[in-house]
Each structure stands twice: as structure tokens, then as C-alpha cells.
Tab-separated table of C-alpha atoms in Angstrom:
chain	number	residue	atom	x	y	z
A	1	UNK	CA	4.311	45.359	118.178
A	2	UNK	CA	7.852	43.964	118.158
A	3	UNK	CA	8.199	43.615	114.094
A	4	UNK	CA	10.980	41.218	114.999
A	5	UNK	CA	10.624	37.367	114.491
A	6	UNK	CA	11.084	34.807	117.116
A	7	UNK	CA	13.403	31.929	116.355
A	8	UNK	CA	10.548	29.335	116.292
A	9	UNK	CA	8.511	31.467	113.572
A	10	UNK	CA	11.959	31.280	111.605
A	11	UNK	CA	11.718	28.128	112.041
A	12	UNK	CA	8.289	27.377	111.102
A	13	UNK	CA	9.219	29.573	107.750
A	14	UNK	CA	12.588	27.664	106.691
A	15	UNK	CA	11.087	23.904	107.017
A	16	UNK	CA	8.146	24.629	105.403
A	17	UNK	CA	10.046	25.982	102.749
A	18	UNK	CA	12.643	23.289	102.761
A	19	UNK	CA	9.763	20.414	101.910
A	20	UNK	CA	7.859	22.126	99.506
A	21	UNK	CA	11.437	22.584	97.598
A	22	UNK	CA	11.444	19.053	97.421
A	23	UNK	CA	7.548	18.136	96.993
A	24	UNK	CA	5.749	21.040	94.976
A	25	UNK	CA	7.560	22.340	91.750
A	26	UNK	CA	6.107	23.554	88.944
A	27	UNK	CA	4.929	20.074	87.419
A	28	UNK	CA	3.991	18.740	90.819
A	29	UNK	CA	1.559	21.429	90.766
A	30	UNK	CA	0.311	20.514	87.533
A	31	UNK	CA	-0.012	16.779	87.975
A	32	UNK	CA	-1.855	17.547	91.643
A	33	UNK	CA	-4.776	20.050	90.489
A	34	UNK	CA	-5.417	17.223	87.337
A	35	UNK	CA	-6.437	14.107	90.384
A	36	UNK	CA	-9.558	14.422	91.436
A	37	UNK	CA	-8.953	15.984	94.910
A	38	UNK	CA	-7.117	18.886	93.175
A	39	UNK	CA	-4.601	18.165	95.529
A	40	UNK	CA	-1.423	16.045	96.034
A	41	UNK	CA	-2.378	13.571	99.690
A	42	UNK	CA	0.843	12.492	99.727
A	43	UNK	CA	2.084	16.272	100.040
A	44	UNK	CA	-0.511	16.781	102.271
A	45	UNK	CA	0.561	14.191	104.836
A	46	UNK	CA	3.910	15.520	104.503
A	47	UNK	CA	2.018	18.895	105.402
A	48	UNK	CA	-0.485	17.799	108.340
A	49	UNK	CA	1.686	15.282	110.003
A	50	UNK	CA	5.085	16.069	110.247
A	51	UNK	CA	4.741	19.587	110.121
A	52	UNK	CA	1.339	19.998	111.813
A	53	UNK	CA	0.333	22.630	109.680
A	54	UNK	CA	-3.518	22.020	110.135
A	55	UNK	CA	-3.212	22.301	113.995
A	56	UNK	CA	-0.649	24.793	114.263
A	57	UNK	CA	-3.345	27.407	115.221
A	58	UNK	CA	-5.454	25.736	117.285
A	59	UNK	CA	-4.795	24.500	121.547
A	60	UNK	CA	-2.432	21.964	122.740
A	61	UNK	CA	-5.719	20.790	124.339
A	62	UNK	CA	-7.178	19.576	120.947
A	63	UNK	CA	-4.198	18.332	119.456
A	64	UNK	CA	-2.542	21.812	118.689
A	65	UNK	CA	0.523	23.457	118.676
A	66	UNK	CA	-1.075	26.246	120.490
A	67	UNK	CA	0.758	28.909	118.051
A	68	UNK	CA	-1.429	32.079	116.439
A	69	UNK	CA	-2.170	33.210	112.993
A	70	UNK	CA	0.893	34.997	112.933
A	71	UNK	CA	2.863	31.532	112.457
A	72	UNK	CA	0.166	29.592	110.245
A	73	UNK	CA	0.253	33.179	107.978
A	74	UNK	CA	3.936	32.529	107.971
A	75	UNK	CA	3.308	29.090	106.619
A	76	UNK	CA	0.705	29.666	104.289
A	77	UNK	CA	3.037	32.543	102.888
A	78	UNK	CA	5.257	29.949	101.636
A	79	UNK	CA	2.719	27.768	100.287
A	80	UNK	CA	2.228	30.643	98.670
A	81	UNK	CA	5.206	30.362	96.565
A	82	UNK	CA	4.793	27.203	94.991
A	83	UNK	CA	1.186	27.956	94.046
A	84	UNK	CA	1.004	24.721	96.552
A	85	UNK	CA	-2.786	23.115	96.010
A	86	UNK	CA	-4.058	21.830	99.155
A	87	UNK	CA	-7.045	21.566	101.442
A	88	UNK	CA	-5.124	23.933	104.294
A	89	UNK	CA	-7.355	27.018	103.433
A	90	UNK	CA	-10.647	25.385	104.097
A	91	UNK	CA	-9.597	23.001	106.506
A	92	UNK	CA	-7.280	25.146	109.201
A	93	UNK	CA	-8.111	28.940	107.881
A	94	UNK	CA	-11.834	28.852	107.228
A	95	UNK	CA	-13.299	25.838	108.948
A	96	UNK	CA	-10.901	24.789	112.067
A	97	UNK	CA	-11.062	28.365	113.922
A	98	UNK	CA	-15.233	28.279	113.577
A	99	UNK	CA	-15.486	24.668	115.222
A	100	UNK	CA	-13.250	26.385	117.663
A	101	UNK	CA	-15.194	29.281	118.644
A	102	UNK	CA	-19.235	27.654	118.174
A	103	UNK	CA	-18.607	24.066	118.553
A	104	UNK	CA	-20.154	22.184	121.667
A	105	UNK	CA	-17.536	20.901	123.963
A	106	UNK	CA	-18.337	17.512	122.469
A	107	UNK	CA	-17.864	18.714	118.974
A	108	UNK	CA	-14.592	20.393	119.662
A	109	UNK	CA	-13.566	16.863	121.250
A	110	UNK	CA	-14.241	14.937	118.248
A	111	UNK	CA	-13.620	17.120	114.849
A	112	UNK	CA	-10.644	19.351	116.040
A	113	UNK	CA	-7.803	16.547	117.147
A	114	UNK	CA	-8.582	14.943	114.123
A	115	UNK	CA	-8.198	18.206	111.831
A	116	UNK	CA	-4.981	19.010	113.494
A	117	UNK	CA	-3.349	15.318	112.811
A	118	UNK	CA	-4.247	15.591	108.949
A	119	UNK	CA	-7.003	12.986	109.224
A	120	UNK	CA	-9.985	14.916	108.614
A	121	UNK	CA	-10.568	18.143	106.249
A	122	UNK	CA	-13.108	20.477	105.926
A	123	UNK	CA	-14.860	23.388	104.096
A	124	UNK	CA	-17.169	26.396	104.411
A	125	UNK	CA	-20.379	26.194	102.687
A	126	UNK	CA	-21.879	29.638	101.766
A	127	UNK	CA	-24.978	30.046	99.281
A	128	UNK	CA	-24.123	31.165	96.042
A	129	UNK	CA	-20.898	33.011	96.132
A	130	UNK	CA	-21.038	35.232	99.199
A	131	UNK	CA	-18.415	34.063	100.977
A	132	UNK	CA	-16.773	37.229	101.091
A	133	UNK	CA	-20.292	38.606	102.387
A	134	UNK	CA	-20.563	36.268	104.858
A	135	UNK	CA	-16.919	36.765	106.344
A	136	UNK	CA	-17.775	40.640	106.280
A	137	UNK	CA	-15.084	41.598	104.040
A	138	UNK	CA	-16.905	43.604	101.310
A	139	UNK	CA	-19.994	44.425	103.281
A	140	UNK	CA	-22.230	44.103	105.971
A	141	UNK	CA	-22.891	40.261	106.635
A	142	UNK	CA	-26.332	40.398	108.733
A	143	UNK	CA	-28.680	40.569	105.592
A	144	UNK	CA	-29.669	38.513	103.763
A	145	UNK	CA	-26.571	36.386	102.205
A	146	UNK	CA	-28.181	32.888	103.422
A	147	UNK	CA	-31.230	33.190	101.785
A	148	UNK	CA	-33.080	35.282	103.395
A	149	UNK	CA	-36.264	32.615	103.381
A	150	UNK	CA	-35.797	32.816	99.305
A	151	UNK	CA	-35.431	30.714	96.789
A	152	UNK	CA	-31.257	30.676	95.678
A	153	UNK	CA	-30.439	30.011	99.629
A	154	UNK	CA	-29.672	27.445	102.055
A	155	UNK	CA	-32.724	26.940	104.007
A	156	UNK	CA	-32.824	25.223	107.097
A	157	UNK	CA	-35.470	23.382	109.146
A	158	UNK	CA	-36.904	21.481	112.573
A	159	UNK	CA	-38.160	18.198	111.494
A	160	UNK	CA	-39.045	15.295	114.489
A	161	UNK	CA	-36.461	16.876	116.290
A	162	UNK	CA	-33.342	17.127	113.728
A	163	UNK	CA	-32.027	19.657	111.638
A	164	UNK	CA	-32.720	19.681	107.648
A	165	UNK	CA	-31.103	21.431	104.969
A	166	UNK	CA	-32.502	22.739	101.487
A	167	UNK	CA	-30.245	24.710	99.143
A	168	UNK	CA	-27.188	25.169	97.352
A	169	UNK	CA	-23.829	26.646	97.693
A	170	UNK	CA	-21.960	27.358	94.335
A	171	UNK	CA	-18.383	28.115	95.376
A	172	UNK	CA	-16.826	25.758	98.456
A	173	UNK	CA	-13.762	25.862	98.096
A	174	UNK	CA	-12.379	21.798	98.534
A	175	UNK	CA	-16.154	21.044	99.045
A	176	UNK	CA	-15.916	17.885	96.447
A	177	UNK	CA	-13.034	16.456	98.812
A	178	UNK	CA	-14.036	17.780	102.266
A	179	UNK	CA	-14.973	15.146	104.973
A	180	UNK	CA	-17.219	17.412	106.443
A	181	UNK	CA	-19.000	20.610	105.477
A	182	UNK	CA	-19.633	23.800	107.938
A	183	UNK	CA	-22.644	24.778	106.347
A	184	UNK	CA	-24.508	28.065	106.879
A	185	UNK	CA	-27.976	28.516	106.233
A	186	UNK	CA	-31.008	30.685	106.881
A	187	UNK	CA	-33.725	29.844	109.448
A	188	UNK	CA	-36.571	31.067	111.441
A	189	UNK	CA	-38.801	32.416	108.915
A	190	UNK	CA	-40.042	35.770	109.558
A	191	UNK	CA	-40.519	35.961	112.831
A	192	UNK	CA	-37.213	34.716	113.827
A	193	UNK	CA	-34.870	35.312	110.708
A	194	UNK	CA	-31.437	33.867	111.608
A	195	UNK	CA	-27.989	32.716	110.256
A	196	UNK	CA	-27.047	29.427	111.696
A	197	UNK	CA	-24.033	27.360	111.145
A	198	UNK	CA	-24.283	23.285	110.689
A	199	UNK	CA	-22.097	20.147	110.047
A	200	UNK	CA	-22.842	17.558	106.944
A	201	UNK	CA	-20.834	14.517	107.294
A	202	UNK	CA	-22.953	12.937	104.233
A	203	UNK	CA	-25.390	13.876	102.311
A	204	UNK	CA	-25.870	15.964	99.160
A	205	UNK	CA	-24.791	16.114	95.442
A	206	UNK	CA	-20.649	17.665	95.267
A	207	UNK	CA	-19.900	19.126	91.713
A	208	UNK	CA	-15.840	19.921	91.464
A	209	UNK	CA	-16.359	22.924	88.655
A	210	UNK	CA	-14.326	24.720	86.411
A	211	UNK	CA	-11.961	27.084	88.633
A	212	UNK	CA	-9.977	29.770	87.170
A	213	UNK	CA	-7.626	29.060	89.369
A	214	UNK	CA	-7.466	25.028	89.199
A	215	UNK	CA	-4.950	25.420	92.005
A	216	UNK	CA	-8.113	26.443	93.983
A	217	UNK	CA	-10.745	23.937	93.393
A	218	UNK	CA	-13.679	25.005	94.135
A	219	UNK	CA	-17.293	22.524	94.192
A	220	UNK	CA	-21.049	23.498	93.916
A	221	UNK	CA	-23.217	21.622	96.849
A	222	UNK	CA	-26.503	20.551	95.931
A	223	UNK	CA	-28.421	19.529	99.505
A	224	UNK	CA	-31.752	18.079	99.543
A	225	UNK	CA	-33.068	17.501	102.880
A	226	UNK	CA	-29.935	16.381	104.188
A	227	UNK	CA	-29.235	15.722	107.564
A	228	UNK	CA	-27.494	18.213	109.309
A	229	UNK	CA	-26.183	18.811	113.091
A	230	UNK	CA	-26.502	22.507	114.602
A	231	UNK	CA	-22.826	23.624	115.617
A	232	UNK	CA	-22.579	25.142	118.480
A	233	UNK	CA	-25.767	26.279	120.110
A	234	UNK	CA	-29.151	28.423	119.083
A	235	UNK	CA	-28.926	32.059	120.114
A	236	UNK	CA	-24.758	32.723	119.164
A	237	UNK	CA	-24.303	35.470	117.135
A	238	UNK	CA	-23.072	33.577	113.805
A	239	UNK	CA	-22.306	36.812	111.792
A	240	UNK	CA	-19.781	38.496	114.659
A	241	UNK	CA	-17.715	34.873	114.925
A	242	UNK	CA	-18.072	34.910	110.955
A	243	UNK	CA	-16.509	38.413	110.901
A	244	UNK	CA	-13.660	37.549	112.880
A	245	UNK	CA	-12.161	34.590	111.198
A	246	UNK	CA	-13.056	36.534	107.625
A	247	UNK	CA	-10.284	39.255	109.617
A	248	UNK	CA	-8.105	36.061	110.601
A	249	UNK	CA	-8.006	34.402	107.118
A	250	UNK	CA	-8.217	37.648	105.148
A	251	UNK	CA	-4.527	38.128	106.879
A	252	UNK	CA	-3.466	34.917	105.918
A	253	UNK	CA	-4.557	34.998	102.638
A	254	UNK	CA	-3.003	37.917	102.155
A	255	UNK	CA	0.172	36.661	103.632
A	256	UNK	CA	-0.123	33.881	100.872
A	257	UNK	CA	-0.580	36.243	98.244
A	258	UNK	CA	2.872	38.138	99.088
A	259	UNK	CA	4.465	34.731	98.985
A	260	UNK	CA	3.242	34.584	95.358
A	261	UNK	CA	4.165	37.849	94.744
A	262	UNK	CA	7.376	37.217	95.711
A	263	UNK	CA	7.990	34.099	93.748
A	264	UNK	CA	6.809	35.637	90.184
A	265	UNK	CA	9.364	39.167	90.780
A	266	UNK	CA	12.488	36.191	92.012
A	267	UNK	CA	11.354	34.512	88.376
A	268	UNK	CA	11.322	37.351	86.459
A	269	UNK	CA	14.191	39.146	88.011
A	270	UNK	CA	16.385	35.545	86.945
A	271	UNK	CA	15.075	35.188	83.571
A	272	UNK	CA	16.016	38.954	82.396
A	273	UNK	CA	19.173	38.884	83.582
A	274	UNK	CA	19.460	35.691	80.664
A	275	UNK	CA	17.240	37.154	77.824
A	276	UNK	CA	19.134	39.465	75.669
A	277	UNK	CA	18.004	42.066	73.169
A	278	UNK	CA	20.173	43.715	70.755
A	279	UNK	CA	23.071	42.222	72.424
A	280	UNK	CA	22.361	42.964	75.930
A	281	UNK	CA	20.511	41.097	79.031
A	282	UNK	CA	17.093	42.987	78.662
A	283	UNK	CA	17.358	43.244	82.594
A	284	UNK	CA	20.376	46.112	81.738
A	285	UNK	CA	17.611	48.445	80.788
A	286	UNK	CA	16.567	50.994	82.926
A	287	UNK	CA	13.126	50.879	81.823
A	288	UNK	CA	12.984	46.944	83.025
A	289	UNK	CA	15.020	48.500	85.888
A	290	UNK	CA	12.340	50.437	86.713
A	291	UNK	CA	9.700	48.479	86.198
A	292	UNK	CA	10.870	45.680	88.546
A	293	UNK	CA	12.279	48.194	91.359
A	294	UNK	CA	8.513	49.364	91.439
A	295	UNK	CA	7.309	45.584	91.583
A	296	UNK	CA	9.445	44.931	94.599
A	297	UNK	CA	8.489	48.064	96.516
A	298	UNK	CA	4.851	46.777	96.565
A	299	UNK	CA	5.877	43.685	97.393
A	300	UNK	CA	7.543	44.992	100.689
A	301	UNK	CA	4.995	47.119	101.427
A	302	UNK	CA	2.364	44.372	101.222
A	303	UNK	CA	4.323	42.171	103.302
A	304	UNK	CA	4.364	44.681	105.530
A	305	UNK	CA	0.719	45.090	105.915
A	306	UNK	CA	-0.002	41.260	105.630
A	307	UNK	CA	2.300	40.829	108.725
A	308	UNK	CA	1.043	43.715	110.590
A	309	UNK	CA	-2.889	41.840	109.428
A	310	UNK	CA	-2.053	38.931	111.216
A	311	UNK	CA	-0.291	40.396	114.265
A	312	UNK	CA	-3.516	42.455	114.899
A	313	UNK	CA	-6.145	39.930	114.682
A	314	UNK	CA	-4.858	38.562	117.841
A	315	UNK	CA	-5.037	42.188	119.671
A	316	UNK	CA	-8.313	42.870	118.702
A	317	UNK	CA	-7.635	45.507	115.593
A	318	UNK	CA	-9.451	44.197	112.682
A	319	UNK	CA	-7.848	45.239	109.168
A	320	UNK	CA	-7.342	41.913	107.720
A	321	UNK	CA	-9.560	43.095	104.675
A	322	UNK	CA	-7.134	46.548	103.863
A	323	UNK	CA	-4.319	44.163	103.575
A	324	UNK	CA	-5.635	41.257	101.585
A	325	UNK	CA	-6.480	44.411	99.262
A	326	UNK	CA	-3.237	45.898	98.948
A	327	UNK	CA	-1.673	42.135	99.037
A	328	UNK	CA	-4.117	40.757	95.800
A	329	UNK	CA	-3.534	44.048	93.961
A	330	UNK	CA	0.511	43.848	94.368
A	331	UNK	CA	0.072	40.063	93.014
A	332	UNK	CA	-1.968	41.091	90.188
A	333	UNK	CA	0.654	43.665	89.264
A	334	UNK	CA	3.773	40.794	89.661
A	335	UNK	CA	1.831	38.563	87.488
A	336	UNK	CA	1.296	40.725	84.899
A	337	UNK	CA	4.766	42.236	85.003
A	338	UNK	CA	5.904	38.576	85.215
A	339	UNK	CA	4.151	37.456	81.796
A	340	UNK	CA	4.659	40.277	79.859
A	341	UNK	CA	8.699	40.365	80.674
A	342	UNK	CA	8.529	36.535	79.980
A	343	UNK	CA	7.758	37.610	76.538
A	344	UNK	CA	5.320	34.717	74.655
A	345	UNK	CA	6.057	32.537	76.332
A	346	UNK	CA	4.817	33.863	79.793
A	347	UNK	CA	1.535	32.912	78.254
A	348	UNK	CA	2.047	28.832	77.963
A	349	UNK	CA	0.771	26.082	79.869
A	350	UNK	CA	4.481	25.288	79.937
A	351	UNK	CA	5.543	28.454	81.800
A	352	UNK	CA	4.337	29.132	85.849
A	353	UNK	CA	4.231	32.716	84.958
A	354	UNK	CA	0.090	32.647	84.216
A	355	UNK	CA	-0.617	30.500	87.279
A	356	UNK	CA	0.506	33.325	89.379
A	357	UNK	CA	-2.431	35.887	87.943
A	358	UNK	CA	-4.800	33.709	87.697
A	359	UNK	CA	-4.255	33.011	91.599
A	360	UNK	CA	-4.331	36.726	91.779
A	361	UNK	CA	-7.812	36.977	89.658
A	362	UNK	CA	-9.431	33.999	91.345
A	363	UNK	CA	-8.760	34.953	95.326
A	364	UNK	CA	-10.877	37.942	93.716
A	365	UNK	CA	-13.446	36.504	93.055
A	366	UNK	CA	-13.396	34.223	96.453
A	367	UNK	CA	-12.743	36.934	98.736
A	368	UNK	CA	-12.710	40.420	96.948
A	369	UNK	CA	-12.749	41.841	94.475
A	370	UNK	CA	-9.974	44.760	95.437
A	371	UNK	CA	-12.070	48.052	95.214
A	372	UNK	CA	-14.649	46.511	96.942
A	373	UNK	CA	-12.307	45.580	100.310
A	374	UNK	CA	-11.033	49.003	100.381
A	375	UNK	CA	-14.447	50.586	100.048
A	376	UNK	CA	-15.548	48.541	102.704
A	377	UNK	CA	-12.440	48.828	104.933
A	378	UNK	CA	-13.283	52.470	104.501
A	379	UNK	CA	-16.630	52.627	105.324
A	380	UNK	CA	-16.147	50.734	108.478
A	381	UNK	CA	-13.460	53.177	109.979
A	382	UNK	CA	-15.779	55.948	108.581
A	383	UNK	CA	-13.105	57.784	106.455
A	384	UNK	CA	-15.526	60.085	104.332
A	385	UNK	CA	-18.303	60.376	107.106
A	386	UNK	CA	-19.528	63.839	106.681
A	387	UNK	CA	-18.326	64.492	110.182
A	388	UNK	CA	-14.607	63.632	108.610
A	389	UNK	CA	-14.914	66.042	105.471
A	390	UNK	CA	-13.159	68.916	105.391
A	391	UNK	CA	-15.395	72.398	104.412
């Protein structure tokens, strides 16, 4: 691995940064997650048309730039930053690389050119709140997660020769402003239990709820015998694709979360230099010293992994879940740091410094929680397998 980066991922880092300077401060933020898309659209055409973010990861022959993770982790890592809401999660981490690897040639045609040019968004539908099952993050994803044929799933069935849904999903993230929903549900009974992904264009009852994070709106979908096309073809093995863009996005998520790690020590590190105690900048103490030399070693050493996350995923090493661990746990710790050096008013509406843990709690509860990556990271490269334990 050459840990350098290439002039065009420079690139890719210093524009993105440049318009978000200009487009998402603090009380952009603020006014965006308060419309009822949760996001800013016309940040987001900034975002998907003249920088291509959506398509940067997918072929030239669909629209594309034909770049890898590695450069839309780079991106997302400084949408990071500014907390930035927008529908480039769903739509080119989540959704976009499953079209890619199950869609028909067809489907490709039509959904993916229009993803890349900002036109169309999307989201991952998961029953209940498994989506962290389902990507295989924090366990085993060929169980039961879909339903299972029970009641609390997303059912799917054959009718007159089209595909049916039955079920709800209670955490899609952008599902209330999605134009179309990837959809996985459980089929085949008994006899031929199966995960199956499918695509809902319309159809269905979309609930925007209550997010902790209101930077990460998330909807509950309600589908009744809606109809539903099959995405890809019967017989792929749903839970393997599943597993590898959970890898892919857990790396780019991870990359995000350094980004906002990195943000909330720069904010802190500026405002103690200006608040004074007993006549002195509080950031003169050596216990603040300390405290903040600590923060930015975790910070590196996330970064680190997050990079290394991304890299990998491309070269067929999978440990996108170990560093979306160590990334949400070094955010958690900046945040907190971050408020509690802010003093009272770290805890106000008015102040950024709260936005930054509750991004930290809420990709938690999306794709972790934290002990529960690790233990499965561990479990999969068998670390305390008897065979490993020393007598």
C-alpha cells in the first residue's frame, strides 16, 4: 500500500472542502435538517453535479468517474466536517454500489447514470433496525434479519406474475425523500427461505421520525402490497454482496467520522486558547494540554485505520467494521471533550459542539454500536478461538 496520496485525491479533498466552506456552516446546517428533506437541494446540486460526488465511485460506463472508495471516503471525510446533511450516504454509499453489483443490465442502464448526475436518490430498506445485521457488521447476516416468514418483517410474494411486498422497515435512512427504495425482504417460506433485494419506485406509507441525529434523517416504511421489481436475478447470494458494501461503507463512514472528529478538536483547540481562567487562556494548562494531545492522537490513529479501511476493500481484505469502531469511539471521545471544554455553553442549540456527539451516538445506533463491531471483527478473524489461547 503506497500511504501516499495522488494529486487527483488531493484534489478531490481541497474542492470539496472549498464549497462546503461556502455552502454548509453551522446555521446552514440548522436551517437544512428543519425542510422537510432534511437536506439542503440546492447544496446538493452543488454536490452531485459539479462535483459528481454521487458517481464518483461508480464506471465511466454509467455515468461515473470510475474512481474507488478510497476517493468518495476522501469526500465524505469532509462532509464530515460540516456535519453536512445530505442524501450521499444512502444514495452513493449504501444503495449505488448494490444496483451495481445485482442489478440486470437493464437496471444498471436506467437507475445508475441518473444517480451519478444528482437526478435520482436512493435508500436501503432493512426491517426494523438491522441494518447493521444485514451489512454483516455486528453479526452474522444469513438468519433471520428479514423476517424470517414472521410477523415484524418484510415479506415478499409471487402474485400473477409480479413481486409483492408486506412489511415494515423502521430506520431508512433518507427513506421519506428517496426516489426509489432498495428494499430487502424475506421469501420462500420454508422450503426455500431466502433474502432477496427489490426496487419501490411508489408505493407505501414514508414516516420522517424523530432522529437523534436530525443531521441523519431517518423514515419508517410502511408497505402494503406494494409493487415491487426483483433486482438483479433469483438465486444471487444477497447476504455475501450485502457484506461487502457493509465493508465498503463501514470505511467510509468511518472516514466521515474522523472528519468530525477532526472538526470538534480544531474548535476546541481555538476556543481555549480565548477562554481564560484566573487570568490565563485555560488552553495554558497542562491538564487541558493533556487532555487535547490525547484527543488528537486518536484522531490520527483513526484516520489511519479509516484510510487503510478503504484502501483494503478494493484488495479484497475486509476490516471496514474494526475501523468504523475505533473511528465512532474517537468521535465520541472529541465530542465529549469538545462540550465539556466549551464549558455551558457546549450544551446549546446555539453552539455546534453537541451536534458532533450526537452524530457520534446516532451512527451507533445505525451501524454499531462500538463493542459490538469489535466483538464481531474479532470473532470473524477468530482471535480467542480455543486453538489461539495460550495454556
Amino acid at each position: 500500500m503506497d500511504a501516499r496520496f495522488t494529486a487527483e485525491q488531493d484534489e478531490i479533498r481541497r474542492t470539496v472542502r472549498d464549497v462546503l466552506a461556502r455552502h454548509c456552516g453551522p446555521q446552514d446546517v440548522r436551517a437544512a435538517v428543519d425542510t422537510d428533506t432534511g437536506y439542503d437541494p440546492a447544496l446538493w446540486a452543488v454536490l452531485a453535479r459539479r462535483l459528481g460526488l454521487p458517481g464518483l465511485a461508480l464506471p465511466e460506463t454509467y455515468g461515473g468517474s470510475g474512481c474507488t472508495t478510497t476517493e468518495l471516503a476522501l469526500a465524505c471525510e469532509e462532509t464530515g466536517r460540516c456535519l453536512a446533511p445530505s442524501p450521499l450516504l444512502s444514495t452513493a454509499v449504501l444503495a449505488a454500489p448494490l444496483l451495481l453489483a445485482l442489478g440486470t443490465d437493464a437496471q444498471r442502464a436506467d437507475l445508475l447514470p441518473r444517480i451519478a448526475a444528482g437526478e435520482l436518490t436512493a435508500a436501503l430498506a432493512v426491517p426494523g433496525t438491522a441494518l447493521a445485521t444485514a451489512l454483516r457488521l455486528v453479526g452474522d447476516n444469513r438468519g433471520g434479519w428479514a423476517g424470517g416468514g414472521r410477523a415484524g418483517g418484510m415479506q415478499a410474494r409471487r402474485s400473477d406474475g409480479a413481486w409483492r411486498l408486506y412489511g415494515e422497515a423502521g430506520q431508512v435512512l433518507d427513506g421519506h425523500s428517496a426516489g426509489l427504495l432498495v428494499v430487502a425482504a424475506h421469501t420462500g417460506g420454508f422450503a426455500r427461505s431466502r433474502t432477496l433485494l427489490f426496487l419501490v419506485r411508489d408505493g407505501g406509507v414514508r414516516t420522517r421520525g424523530t432522529a437523534l441525529d436530525a443531521t441523519r434523517p431517518c423514515a419508517r416504511i410502511q408497505l402494503r402490497d406494494a409493487e415491487a421489481d426483483l433486482l438483479g436475478e433469483d438465486g444471487t447470494d444477497v447476504p455475501e454482496v450485502l457484506a461487502a458494501v457493509g465493508d465498503r461503507a463501514a470505511a467510509v463512514v468511518a472516514c466521515e467520522a474522523v472528519g468530525a472528529a477532526d472538526r470538534a478538536l480544531e474548535r476546541t483547540v481555538a476556543y481555549v486558547k480565548q477562554r481564560e481562567q484566573f487570568g490565563r487562556a485555560i488552553g495554558s494548562f497542562q491538564a487541558v494540554k493533556h487532555r487535547l494531545a490525547d484527543v488528537y492522537v486518536r484522531v490520527q490513529a483513526a484516520r489511519s485505520a479509516a484510510y487503510y479501511a478503504a484502501w483494503a476493500g478494493g484488495h479484497g481484505e475486509r476490516v471496514g467494521g474494526l475501523a468504523l469502531a475505533q473511528a465512532l469511539r474517537t468521535l465520541r471521545t472529541a465530542a465529549a471533550e469538545a462540550i465539556q471544554l466549551h464549558g455551558g455553553i457546549g450544551f446549546t442549540w446555539e453552539h455546534e459542539a453537541h451536534l458532533f456527539f450526537k452524530r457520534a451516538a446516532g451512527d451507533e445506533l445505525l451501524f454499531g454500536p462500538v463493542h459490538r463491531l469489535r466483538a464481531h471483527a474479532a470473532d470473524t478473524a477468530r482471535l480467542f478461538g480455543e486453538k489461539e489461547v495460550a495454556v
